JSON list of C-alpha atoms in Angstrom, two decimals:
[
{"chain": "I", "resi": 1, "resn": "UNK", "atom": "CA", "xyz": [0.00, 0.00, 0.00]},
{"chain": "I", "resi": 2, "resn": "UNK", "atom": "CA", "xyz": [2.62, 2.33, 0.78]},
{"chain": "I", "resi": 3, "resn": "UNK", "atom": "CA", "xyz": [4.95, 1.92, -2.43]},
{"chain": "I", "resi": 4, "resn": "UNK", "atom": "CA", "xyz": [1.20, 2.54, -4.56]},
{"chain": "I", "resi": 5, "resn": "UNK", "atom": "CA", "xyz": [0.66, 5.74, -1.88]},
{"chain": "I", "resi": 6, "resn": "UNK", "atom": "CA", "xyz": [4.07, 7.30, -2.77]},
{"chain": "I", "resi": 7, "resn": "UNK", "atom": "CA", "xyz": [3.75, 6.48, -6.36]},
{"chain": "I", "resi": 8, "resn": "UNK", "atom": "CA", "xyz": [0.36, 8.47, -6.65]},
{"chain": "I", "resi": 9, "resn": "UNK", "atom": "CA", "xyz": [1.38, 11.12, -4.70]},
{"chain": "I", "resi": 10, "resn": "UNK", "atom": "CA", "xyz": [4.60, 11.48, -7.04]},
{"chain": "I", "resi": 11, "resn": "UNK", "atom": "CA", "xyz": [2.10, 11.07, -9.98]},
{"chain": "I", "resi": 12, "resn": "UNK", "atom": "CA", "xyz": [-0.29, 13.99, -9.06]},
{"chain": "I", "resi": 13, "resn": "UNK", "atom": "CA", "xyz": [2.67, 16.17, -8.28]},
{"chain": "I", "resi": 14, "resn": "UNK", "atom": "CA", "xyz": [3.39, 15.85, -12.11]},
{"chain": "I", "resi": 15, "resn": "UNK", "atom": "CA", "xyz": [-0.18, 16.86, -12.94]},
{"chain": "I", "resi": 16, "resn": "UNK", "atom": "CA", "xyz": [-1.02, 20.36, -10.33]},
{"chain": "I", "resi": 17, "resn": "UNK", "atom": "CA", "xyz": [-4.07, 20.75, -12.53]},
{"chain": "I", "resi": 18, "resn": "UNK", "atom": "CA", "xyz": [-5.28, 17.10, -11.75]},
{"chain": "I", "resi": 19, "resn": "UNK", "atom": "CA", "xyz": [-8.02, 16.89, -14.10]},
{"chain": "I", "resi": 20, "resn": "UNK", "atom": "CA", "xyz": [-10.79, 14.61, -12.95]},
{"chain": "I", "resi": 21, "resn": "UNK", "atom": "CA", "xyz": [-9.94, 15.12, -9.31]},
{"chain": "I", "resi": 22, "resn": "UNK", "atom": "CA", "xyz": [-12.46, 17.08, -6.72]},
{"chain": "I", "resi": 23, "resn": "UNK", "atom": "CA", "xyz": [-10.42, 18.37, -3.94]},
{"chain": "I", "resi": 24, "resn": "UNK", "atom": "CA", "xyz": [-12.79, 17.49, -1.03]},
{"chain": "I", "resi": 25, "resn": "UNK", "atom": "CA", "xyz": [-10.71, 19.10, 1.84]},
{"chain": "I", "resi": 26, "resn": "UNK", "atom": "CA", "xyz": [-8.00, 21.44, 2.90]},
{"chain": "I", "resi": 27, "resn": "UNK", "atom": "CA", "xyz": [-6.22, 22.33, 6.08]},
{"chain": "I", "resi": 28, "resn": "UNK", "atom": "CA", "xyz": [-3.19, 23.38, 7.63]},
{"chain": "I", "resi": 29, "resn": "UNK", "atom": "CA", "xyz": [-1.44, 20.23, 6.77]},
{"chain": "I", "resi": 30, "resn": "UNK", "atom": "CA", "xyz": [-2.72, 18.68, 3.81]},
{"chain": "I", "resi": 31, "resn": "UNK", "atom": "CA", "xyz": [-5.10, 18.86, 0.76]},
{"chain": "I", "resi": 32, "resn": "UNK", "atom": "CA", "xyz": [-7.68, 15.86, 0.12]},
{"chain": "I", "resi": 33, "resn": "UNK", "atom": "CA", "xyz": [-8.86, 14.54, -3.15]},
{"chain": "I", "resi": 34, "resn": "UNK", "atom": "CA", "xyz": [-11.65, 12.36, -4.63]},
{"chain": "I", "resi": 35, "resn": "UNK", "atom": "CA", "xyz": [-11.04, 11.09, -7.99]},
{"chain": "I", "resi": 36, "resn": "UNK", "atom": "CA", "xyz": [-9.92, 7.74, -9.72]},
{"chain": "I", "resi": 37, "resn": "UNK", "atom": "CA", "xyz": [-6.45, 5.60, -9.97]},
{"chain": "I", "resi": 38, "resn": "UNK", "atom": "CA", "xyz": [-6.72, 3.22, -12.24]},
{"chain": "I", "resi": 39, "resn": "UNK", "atom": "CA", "xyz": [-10.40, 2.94, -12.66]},
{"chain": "I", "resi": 40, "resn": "UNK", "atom": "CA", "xyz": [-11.13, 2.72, -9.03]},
{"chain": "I", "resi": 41, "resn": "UNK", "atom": "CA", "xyz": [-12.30, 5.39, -6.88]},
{"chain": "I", "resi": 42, "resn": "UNK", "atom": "CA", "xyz": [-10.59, 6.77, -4.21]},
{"chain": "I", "resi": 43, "resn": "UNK", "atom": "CA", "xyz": [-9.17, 9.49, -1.76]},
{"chain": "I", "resi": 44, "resn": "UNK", "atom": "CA", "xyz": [-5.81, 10.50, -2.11]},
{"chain": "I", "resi": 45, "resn": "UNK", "atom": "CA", "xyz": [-4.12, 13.11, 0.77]},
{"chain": "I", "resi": 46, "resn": "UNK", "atom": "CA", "xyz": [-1.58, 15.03, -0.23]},
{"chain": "I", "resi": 47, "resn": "UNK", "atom": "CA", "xyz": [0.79, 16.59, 2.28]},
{"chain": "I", "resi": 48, "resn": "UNK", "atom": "CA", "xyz": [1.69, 20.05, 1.94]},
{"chain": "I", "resi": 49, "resn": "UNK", "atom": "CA", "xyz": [5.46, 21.11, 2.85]},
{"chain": "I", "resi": 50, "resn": "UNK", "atom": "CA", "xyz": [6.26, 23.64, 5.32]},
{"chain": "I", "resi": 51, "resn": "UNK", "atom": "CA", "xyz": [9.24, 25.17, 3.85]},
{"chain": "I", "resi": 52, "resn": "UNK", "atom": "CA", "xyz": [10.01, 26.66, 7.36]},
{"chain": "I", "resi": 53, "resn": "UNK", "atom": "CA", "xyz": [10.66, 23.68, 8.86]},
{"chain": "I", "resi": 54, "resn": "UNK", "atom": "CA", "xyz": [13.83, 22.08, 9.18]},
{"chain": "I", "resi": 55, "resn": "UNK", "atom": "CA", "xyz": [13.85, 18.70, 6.29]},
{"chain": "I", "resi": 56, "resn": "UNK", "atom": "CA", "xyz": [14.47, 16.11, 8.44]},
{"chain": "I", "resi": 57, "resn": "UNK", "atom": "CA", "xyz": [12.32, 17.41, 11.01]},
{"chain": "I", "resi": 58, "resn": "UNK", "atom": "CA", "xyz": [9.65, 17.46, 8.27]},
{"chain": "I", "resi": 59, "resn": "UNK", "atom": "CA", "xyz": [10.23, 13.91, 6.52]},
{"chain": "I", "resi": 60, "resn": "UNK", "atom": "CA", "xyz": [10.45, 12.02, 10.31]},
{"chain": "I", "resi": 61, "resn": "UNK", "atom": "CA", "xyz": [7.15, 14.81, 10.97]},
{"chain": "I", "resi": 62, "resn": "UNK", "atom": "CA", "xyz": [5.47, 13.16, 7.82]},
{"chain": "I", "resi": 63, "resn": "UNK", "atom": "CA", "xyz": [6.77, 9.75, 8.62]},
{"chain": "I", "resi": 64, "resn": "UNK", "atom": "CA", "xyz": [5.03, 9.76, 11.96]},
{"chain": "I", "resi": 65, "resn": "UNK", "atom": "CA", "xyz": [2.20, 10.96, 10.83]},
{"chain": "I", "resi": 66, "resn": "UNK", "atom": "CA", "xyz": [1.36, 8.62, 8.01]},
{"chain": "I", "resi": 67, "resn": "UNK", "atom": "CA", "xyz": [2.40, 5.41, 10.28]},
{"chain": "I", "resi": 68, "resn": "UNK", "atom": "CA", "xyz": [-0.24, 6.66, 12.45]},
{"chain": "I", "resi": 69, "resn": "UNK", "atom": "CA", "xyz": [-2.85, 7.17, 10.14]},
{"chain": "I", "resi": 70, "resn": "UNK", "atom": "CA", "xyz": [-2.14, 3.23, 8.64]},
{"chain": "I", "resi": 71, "resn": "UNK", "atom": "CA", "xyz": [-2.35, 2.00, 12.08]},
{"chain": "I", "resi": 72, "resn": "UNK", "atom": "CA", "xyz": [-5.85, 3.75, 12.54]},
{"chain": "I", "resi": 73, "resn": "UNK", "atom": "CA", "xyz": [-7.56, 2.79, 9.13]},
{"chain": "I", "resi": 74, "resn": "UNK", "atom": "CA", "xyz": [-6.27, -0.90, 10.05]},
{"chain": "I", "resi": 75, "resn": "UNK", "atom": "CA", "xyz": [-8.43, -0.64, 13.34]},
{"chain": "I", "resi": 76, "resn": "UNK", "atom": "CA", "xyz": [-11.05, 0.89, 12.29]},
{"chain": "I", "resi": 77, "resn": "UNK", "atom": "CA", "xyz": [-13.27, -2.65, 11.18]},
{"chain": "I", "resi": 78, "resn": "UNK", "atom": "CA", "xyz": [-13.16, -3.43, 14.99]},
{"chain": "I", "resi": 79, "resn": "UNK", "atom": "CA", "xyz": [-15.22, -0.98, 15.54]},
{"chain": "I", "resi": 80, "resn": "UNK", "atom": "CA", "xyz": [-17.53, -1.24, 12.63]},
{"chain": "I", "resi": 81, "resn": "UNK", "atom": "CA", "xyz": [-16.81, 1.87, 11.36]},
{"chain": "I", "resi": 82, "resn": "UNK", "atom": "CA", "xyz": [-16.69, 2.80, 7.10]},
{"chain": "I", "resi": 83, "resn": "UNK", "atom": "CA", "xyz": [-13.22, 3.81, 6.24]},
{"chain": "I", "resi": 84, "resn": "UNK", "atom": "CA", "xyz": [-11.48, 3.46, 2.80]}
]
């Protein structure tokens, strides 16, 4: 899951137009998208970089952040909740 996450990430970052993709969401941290890979549906979240922060403090930031994220859409059929 992670090598496909990284790819599509690296794939929208070719295309900033991103035609046929809704953004759905934005905050402080990242921007989230609705649209299609491969003829399936799905969400893609796209972190934004804070330029102000130091880079490794940013990529072990990210890192963090996206291990915790997989750990709580693998829990989240124990409690019977809908999650892509």
């Amino acid at each position: 899951i992670l090598n496909c996450l990284t790819f599509t990430l690296k794939t929208l970052a070719m295309q900033p137009e991103r035609p046929g993709w809704e953004l759905i969401g934005q905050g402080a941290e990242a921007k989230v998208w609705k649209g299609s890979f491969f003829g399936r549906a799905c969400v893609i979240k796209e972190r934004i970089t804070k330029r102000y922060r130091h880079p490794s403090l940013e990529a072990s930031l990210s890192k963090k952040r996206l291990n915790q994220e997989a750990r709580c859409l693998l829990i989240t059929p124990k409690f019977r909740v809908s999650a892509p």
